PDB file of C-alpha atoms and ligand atoms in Angstrom:
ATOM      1  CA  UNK A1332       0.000   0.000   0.000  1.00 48.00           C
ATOM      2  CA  UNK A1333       1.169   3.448  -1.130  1.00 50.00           C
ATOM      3  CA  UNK A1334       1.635   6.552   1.444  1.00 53.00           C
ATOM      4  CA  UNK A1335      -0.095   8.537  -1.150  1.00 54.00           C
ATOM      5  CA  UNK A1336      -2.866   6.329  -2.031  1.00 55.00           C
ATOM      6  CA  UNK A1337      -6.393   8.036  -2.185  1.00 59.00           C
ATOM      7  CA  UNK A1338      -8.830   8.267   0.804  1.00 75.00           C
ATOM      8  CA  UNK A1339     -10.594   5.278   0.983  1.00 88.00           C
ATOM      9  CA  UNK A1340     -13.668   5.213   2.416  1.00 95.00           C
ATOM     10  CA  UNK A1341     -15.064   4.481   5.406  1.00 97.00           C
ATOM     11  CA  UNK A1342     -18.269   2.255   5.102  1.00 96.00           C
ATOM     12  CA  UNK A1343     -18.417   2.145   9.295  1.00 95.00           C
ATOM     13  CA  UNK A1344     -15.761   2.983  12.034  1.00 96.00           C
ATOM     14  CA  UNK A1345     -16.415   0.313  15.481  1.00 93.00           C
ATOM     15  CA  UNK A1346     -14.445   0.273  18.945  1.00 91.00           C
ATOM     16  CA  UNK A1347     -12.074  -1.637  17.387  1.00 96.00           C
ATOM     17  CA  UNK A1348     -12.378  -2.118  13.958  1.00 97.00           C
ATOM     18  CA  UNK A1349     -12.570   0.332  10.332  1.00 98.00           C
ATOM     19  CA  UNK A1350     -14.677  -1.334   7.277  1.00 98.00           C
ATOM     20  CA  UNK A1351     -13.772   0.873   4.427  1.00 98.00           C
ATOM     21  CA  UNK A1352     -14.702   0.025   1.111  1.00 97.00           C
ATOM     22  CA  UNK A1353     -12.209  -2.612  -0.643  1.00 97.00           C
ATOM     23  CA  UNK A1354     -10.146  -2.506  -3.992  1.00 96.00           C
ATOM     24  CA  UNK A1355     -13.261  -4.602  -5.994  1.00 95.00           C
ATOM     25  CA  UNK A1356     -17.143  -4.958  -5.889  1.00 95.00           C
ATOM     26  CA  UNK A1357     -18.276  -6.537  -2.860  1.00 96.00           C
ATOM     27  CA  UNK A1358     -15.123  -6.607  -1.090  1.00 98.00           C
ATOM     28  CA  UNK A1359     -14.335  -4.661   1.968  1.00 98.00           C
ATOM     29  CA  UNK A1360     -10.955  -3.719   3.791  1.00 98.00           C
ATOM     30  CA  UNK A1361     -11.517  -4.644   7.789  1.00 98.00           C
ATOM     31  CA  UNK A1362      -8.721  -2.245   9.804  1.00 98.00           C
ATOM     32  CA  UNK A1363      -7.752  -3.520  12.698  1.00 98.00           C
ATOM     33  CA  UNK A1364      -7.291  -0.729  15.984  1.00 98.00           C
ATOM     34  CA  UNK A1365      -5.327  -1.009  18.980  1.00 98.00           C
ATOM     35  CA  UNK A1366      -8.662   0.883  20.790  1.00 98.00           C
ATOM     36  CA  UNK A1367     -10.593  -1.565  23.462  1.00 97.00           C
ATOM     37  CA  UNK A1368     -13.915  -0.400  24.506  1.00 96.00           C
ATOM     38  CA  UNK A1369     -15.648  -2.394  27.269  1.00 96.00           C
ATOM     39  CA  UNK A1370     -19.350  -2.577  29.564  1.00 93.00           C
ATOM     40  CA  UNK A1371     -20.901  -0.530  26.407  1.00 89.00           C
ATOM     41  CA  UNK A1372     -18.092   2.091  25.742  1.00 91.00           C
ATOM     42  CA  UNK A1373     -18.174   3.049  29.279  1.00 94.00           C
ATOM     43  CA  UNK A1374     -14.619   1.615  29.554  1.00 97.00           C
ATOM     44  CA  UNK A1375     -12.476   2.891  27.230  1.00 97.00           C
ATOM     45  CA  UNK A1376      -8.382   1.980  26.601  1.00 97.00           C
ATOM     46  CA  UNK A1377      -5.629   1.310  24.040  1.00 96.00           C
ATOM     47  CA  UNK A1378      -3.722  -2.153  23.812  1.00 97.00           C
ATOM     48  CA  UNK A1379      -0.377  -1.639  22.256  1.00 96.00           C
ATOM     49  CA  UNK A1380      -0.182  -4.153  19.182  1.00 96.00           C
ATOM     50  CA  UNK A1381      -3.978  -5.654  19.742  1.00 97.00           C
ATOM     51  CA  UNK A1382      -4.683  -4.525  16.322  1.00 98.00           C
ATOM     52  CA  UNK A1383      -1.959  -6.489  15.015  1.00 97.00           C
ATOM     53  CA  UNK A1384      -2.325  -9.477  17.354  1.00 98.00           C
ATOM     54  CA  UNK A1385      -6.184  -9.819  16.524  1.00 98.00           C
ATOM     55  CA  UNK A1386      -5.282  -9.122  12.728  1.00 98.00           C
ATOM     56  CA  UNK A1387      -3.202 -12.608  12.887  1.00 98.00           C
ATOM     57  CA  UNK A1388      -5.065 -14.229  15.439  1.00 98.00           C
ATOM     58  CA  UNK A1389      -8.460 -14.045  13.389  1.00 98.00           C
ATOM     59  CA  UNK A1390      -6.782 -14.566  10.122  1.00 98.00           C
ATOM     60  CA  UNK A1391      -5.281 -18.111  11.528  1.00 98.00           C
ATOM     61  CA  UNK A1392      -8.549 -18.970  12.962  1.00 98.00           C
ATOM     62  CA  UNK A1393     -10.724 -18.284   9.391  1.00 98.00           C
ATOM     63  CA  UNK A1394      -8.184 -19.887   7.733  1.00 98.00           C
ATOM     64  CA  UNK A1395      -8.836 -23.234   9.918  1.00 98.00           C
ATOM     65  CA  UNK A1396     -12.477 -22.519   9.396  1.00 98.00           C
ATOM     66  CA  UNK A1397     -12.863 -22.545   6.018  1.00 98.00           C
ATOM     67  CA  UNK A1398     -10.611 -25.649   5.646  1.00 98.00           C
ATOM     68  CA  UNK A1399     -13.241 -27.382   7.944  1.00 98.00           C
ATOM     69  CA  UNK A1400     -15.567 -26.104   5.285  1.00 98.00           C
ATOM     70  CA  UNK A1401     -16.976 -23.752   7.200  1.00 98.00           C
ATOM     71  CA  UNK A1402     -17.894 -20.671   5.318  1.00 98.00           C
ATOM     72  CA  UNK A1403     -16.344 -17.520   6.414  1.00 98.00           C
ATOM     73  CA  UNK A1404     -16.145 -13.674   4.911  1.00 98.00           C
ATOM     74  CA  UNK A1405     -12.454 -13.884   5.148  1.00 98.00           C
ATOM     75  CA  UNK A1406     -10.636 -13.565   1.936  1.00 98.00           C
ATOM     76  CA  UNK A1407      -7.088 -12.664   2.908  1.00 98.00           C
ATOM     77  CA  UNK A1408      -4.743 -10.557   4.623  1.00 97.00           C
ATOM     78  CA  UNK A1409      -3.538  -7.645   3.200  1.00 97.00           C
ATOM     79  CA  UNK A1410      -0.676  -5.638   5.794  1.00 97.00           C
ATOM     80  CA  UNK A1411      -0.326  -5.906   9.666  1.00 97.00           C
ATOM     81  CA  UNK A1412      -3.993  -4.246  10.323  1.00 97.00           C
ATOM     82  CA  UNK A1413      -5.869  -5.094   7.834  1.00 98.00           C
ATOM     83  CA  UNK A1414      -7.320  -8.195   6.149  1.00 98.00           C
ATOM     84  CA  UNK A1415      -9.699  -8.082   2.705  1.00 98.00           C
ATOM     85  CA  UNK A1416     -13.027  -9.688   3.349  1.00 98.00           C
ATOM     86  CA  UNK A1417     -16.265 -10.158   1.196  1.00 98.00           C
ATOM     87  CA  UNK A1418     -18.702  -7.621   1.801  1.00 98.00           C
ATOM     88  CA  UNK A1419     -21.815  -9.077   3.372  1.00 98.00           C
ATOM     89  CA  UNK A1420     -24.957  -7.851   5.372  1.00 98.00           C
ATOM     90  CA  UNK A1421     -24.272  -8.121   8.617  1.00 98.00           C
ATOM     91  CA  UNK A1422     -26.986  -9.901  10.708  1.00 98.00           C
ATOM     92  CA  UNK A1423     -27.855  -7.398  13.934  1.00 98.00           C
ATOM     93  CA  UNK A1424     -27.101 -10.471  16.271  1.00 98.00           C
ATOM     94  CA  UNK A1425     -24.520 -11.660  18.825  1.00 98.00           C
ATOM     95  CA  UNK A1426     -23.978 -14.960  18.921  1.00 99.00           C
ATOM     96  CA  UNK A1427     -22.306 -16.185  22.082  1.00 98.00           C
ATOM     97  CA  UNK A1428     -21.264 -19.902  22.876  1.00 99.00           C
ATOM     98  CA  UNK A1429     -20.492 -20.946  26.066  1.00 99.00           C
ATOM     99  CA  UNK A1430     -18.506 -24.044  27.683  1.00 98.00           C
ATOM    100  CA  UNK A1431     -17.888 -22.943  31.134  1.00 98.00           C
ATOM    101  CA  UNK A1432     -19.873 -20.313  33.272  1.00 98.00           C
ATOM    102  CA  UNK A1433     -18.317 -17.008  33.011  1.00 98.00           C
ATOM    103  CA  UNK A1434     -19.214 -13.070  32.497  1.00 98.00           C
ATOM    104  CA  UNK A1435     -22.738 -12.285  31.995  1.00 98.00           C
ATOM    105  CA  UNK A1436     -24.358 -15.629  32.551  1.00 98.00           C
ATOM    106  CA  UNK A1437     -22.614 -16.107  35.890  1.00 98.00           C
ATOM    107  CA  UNK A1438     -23.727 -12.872  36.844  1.00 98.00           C
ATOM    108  CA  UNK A1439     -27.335 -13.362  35.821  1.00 97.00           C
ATOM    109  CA  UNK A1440     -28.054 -16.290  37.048  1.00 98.00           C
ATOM    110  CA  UNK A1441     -25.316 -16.805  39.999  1.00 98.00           C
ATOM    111  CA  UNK A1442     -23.285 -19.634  38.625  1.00 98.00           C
ATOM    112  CA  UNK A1443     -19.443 -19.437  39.879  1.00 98.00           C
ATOM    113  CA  UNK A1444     -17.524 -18.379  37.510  1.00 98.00           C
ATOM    114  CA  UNK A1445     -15.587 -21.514  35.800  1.00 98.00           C
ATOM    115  CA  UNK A1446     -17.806 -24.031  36.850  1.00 98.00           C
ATOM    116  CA  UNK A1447     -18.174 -26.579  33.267  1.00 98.00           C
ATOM    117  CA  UNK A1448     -21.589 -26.520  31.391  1.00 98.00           C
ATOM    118  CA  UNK A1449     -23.397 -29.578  31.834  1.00 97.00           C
ATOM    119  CA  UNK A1450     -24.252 -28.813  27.762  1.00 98.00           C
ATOM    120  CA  UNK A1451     -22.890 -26.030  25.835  1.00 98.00           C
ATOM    121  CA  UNK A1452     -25.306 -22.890  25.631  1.00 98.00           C
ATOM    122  CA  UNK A1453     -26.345 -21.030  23.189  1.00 98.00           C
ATOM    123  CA  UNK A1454     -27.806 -17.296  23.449  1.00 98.00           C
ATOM    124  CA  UNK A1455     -28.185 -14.523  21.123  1.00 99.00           C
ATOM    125  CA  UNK A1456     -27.868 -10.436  21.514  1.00 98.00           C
ATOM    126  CA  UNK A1457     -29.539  -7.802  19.625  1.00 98.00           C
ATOM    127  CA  UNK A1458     -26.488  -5.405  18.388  1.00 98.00           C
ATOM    128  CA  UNK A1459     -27.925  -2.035  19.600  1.00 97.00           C
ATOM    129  CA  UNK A1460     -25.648   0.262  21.248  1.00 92.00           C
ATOM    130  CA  UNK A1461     -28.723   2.402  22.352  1.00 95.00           C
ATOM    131  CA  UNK A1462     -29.994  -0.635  23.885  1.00 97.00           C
ATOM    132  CA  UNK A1463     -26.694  -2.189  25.413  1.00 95.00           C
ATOM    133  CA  UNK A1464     -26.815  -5.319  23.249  1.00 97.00           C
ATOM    134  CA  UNK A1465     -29.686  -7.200  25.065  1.00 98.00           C
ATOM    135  CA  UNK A1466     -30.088 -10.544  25.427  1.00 98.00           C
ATOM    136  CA  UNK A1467     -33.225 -12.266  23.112  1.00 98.00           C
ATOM    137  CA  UNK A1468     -34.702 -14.911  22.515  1.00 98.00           C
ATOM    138  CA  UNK A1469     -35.248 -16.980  19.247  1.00 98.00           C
ATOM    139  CA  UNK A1470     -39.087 -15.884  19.016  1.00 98.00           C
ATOM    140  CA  UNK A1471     -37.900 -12.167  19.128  1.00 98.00           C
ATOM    141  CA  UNK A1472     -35.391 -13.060  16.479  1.00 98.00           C
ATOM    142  CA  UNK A1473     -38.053 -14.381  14.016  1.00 98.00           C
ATOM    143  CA  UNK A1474     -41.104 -12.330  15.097  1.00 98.00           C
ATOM    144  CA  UNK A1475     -39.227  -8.655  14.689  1.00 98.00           C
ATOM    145  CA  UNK A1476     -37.149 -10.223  11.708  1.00 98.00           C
ATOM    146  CA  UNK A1477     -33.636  -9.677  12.616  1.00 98.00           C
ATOM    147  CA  UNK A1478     -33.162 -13.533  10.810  1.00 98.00           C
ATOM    148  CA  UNK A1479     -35.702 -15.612   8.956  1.00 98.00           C
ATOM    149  CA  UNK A1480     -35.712 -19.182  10.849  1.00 98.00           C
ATOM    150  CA  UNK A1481     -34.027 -20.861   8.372  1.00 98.00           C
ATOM    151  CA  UNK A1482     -31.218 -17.948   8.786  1.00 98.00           C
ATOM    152  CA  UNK A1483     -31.191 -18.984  12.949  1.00 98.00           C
ATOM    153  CA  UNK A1484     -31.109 -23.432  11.839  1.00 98.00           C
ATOM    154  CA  UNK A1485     -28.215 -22.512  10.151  1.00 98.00           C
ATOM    155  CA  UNK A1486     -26.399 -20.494  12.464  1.00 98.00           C
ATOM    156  CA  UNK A1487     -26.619 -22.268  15.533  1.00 98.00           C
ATOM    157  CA  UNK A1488     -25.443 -24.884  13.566  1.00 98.00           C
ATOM    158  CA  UNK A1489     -22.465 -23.224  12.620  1.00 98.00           C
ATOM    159  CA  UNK A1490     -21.796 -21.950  15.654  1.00 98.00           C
ATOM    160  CA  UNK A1491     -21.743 -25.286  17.457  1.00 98.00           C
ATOM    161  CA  UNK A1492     -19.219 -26.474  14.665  1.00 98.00           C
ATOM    162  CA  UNK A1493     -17.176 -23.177  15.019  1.00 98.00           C
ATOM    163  CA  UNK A1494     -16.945 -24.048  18.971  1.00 98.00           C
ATOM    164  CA  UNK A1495     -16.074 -27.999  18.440  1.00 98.00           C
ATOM    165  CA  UNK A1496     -13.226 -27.293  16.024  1.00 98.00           C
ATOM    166  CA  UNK A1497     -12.033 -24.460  17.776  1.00 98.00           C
ATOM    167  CA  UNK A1498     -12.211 -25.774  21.873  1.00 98.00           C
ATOM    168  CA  UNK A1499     -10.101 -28.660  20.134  1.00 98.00           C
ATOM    169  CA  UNK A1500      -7.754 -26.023  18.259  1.00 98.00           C
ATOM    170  CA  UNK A1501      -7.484 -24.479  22.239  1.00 98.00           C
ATOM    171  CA  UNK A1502      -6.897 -27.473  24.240  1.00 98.00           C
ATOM    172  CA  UNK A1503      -4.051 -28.636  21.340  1.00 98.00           C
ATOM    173  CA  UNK A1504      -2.070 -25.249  22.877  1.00 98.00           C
ATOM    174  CA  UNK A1505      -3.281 -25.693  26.407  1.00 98.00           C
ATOM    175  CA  UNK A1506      -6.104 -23.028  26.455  1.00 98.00           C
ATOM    176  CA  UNK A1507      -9.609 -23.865  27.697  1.00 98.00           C
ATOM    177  CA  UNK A1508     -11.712 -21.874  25.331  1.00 98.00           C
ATOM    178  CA  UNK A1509     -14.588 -20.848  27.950  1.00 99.00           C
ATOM    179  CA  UNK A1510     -16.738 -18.533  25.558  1.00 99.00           C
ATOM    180  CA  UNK A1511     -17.346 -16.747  22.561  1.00 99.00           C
ATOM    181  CA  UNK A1512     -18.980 -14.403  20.785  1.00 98.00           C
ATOM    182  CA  UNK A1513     -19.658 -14.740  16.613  1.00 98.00           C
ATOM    183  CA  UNK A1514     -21.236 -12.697  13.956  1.00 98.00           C
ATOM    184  CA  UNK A1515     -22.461 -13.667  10.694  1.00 99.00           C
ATOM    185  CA  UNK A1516     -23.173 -12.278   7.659  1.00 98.00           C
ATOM    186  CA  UNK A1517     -25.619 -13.205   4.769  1.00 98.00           C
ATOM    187  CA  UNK A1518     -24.096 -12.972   1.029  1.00 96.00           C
ATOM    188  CA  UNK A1519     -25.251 -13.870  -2.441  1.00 95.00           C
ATOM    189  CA  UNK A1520     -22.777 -16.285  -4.101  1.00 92.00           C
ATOM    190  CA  UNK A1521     -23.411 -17.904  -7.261  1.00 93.00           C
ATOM    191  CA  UNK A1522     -27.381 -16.640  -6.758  1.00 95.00           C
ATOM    192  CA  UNK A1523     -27.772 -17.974  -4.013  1.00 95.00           C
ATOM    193  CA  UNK A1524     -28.191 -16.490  -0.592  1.00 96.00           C
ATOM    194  CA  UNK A1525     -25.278 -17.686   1.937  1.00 97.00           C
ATOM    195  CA  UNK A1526     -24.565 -17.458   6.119  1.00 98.00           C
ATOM    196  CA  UNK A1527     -21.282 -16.735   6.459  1.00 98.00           C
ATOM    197  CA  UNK A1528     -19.180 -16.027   9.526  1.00 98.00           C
ATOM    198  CA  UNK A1529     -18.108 -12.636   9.350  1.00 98.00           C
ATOM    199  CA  UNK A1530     -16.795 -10.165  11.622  1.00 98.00           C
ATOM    200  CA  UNK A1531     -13.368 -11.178  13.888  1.00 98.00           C
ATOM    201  CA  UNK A1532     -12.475 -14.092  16.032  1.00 98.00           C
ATOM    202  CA  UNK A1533      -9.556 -12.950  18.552  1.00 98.00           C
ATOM    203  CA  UNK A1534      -9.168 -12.683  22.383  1.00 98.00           C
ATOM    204  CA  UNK A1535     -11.494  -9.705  21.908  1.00 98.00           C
ATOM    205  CA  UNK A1536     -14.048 -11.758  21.503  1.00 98.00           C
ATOM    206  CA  UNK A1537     -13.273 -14.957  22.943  1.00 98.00           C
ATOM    207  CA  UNK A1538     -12.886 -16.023  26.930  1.00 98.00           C
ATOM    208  CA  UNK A1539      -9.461 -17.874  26.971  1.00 98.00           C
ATOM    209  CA  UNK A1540      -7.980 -19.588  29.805  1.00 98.00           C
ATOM    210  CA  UNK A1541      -4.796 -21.385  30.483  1.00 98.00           C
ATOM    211  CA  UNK A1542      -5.601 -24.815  30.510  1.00 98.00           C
ATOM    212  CA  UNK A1543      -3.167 -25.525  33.259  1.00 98.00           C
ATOM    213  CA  UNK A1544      -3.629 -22.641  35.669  1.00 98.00           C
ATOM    214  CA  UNK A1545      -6.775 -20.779  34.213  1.00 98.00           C
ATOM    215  CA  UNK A1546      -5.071 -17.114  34.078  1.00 98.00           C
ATOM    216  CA  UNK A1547      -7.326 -15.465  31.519  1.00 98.00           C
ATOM    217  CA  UNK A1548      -5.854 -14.951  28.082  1.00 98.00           C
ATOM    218  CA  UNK A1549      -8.919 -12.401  26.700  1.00 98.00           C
ATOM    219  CA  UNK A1550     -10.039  -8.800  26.943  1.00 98.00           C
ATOM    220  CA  UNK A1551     -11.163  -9.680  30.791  1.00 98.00           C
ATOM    221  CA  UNK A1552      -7.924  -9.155  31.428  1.00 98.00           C
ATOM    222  CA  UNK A1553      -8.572  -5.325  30.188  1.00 97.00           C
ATOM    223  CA  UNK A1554     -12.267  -4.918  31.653  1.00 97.00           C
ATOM    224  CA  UNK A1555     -10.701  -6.467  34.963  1.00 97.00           C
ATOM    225  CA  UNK A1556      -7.760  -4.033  35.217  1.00 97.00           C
ATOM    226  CA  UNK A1557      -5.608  -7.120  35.518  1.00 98.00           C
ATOM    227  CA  UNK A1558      -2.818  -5.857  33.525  1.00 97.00           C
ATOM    228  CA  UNK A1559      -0.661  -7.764  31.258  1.00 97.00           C
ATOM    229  CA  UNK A1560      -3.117  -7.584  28.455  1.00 97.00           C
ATOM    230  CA  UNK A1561      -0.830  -7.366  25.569  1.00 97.00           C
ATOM    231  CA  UNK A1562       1.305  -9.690  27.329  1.00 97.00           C
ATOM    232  CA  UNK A1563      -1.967 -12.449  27.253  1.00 98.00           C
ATOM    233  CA  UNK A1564      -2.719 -11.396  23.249  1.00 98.00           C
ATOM    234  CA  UNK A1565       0.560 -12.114  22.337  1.00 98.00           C
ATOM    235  CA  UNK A1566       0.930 -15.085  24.049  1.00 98.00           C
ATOM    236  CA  UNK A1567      -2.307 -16.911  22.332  1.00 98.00           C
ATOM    237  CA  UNK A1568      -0.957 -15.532  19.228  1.00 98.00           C
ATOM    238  CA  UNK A1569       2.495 -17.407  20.112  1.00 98.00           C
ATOM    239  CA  UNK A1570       0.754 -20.531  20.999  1.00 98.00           C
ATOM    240  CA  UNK A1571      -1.265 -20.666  17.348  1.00 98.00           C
ATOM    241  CA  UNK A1572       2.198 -20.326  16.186  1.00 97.00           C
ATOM    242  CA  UNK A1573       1.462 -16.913  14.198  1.00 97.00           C
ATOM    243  CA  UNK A1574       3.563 -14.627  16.324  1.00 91.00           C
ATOM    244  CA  UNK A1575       6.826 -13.779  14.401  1.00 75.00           C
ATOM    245  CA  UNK A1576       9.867 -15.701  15.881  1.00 60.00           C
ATOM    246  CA  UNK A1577      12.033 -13.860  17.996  1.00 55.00           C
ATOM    247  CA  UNK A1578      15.931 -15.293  17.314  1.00 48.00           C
ATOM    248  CA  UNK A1579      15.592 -16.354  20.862  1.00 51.00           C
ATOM    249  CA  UNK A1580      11.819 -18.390  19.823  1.00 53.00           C
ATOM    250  CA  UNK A1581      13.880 -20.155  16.880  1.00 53.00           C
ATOM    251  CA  UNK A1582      16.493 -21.314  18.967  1.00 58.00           C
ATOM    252  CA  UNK A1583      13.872 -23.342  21.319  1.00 58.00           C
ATOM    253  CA  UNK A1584      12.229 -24.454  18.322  1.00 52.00           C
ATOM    254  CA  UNK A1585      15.189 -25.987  16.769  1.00 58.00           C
ATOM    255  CA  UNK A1586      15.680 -27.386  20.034  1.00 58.00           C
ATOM    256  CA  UNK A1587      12.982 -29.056  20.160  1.00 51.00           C
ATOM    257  CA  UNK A1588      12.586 -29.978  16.430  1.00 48.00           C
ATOM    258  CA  UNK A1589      13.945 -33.567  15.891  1.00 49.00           C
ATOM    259  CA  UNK A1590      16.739 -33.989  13.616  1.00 46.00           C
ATOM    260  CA  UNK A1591      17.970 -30.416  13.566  1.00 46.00           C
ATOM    261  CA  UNK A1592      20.005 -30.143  16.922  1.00 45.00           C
ATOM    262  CA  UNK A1593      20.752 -26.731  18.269  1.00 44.00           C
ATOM    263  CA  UNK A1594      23.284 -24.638  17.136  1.00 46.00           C
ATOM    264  CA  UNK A1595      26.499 -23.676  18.457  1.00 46.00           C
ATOM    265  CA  UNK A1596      26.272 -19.654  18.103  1.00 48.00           C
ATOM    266  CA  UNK A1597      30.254 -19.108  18.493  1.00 46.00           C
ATOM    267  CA  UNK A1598      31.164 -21.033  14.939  1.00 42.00           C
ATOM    268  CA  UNK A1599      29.720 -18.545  13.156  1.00 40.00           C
ATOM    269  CA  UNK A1600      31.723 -18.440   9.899  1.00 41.00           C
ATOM    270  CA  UNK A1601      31.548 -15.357   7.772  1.00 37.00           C
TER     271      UNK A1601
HETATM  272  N1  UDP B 529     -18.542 -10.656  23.826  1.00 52.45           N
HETATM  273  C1  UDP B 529     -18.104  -9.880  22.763  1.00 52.45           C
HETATM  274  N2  UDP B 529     -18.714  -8.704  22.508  1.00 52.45           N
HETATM  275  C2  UDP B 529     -19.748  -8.244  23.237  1.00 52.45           C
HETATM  276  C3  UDP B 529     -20.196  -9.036  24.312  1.00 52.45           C
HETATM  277  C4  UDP B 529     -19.572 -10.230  24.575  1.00 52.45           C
HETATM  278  O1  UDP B 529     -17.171 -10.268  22.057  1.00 52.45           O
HETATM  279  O2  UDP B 529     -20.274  -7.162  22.936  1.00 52.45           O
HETATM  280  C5  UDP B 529     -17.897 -11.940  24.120  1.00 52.45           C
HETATM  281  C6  UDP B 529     -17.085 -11.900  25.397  1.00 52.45           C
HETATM  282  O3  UDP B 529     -15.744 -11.575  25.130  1.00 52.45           O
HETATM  283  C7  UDP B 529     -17.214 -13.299  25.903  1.00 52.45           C
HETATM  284  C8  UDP B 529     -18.562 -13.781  25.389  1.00 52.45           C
HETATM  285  O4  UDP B 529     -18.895 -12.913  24.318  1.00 52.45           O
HETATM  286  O5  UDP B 529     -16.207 -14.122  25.345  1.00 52.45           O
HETATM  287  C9  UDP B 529     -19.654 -13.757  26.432  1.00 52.45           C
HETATM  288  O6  UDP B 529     -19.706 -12.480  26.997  1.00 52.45           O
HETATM  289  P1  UDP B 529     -20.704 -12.163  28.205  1.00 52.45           P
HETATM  290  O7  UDP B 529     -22.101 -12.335  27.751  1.00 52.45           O
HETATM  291  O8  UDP B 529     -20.292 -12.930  29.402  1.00 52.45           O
HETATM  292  O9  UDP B 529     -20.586 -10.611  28.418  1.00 52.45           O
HETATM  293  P2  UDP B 529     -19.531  -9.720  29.192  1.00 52.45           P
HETATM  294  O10 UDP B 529     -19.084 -10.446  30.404  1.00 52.45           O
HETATM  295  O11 UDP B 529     -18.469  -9.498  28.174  1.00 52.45           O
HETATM  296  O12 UDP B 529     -20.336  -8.492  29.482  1.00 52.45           O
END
């Protein structure tokens, strides 16, 4: 991308995320910030290199995604922030997935916080900032239209598939993937009308705990005041293996890597 390249414009500027318009027809350009907004933009902060983190993180995960078949918006990435995505119409829910009691529902209903499921849960928002992104039902979905009921079969079915493959892709790098939140998007492809998964998948969105000793991993570590949140990005993106190595990384991994035994660094020869 060129310093002097022309305005592009912006289709809708988020908390955390630009959509301008992208380079052809029904593309768009997702930006990603370093801004965190949390409990309805009454918290507000920056996380140094989130936007880059979350850029990767989401990438690798649409990436797995789609190879599972699984139909995302994601087309690819273009620079650090910024990723080239099919243009779809965004569907005005949340769709959260949960494995383990956490955030809201513990809250609501008084269920200790990490305590497993007994079943994974389901539940959907209605995205309205005015309204603080309440939580529906799937009559209210259907009877004020926000999907058709064919549009809801097919995303809770995604969903569920999103949160098999990826509490597996978690648990392979020791992190207990508690919750999430997805978005979808419909699309016309080949005339026909498509559910896609659209929007990001990244610790902003996602509760992520070490499987070992459960230190959170996700933006509760910013709405907490924890600390350490770049610190917890960066080390999910290390563990999907999409950080780039450090000279210090490479050295463990060739230690580790069988039949390439570390190097001596004094033989260097010129
Ligand atoms: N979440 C999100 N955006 C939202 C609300 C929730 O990405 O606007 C994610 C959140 O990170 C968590 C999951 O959805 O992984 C469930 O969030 P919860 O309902 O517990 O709400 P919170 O505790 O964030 O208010």
């Amino acid at each position: 991308m060129h310093m002097n390249m022309p305005r592009r414009s912006i289709i809708y500027e988020g908390k955390a995320k630009v959509m301008f318009e992208g380079p052809e027809p029904g593309t768009h350009i997702m930006h990603f910030k370093d801004d965190a907004t949390a409990f309805n933009n009454q918290k507000r902060g920056l996380i140094t290199g989130k936007g880059v983190l979350n850029n990767r993180i989401s990438e690798y995960i649409m990436n797995r995604l789609g190879e599972m078949s699984i139909p995302t918006h994601f087309i690819r990435s273009i620079n650090m922030r910024e990723q080239l995505v099919k243009a779809v119409d965004i569907i005005p829910l949340e769709v959260i997935i949960r494995n383990v009691a956490a955030g809201s529902l513990s809250k609501r209903l008084g269920i200790d916080e990490g305590k497993p499921l007994p079943r994974t849960i389901i539940e959907f928002c209605y995205k309205s900032d005015a309204l603080g992104d309440p939580i529906v039902s799937e009559d209210h979905i259907i009877s004020f239209g926000w999907a058709h009921i064919f549009e809801l079969e097919e995303m809770k079915g995604l969903a569920y598939r999103v949160n098999d493959y990826l509490s597996g892709l978690f648990m392979g790098v020791g992190i207990r993937l508690v919750d999430f939140k997805i978005e979808f998007g419909r699309l016309v492809e080949n005339d026909e009308l498509r559910i896609v998964v659209a929007d990001e998948i990244s610790p902003d969105s996602c509760r992520l705990w070490d499987a070992k000793t459960n230190e959170k991993m996700d933006k509760d570590r910013f709405r907490r005041d924890m600390g350490g949140v770049e610190e917890a990005y960066r080390e999910v993106a290390r563990r999907l293996g999409v950080l780039e190595e450090s000279e210090q990384q490479r050295a463990s991994l060739r230690a580790v890597t069988p039949g390439s035994p570390p190097r001596k660094p004094s033989t260097k020869k010129k």
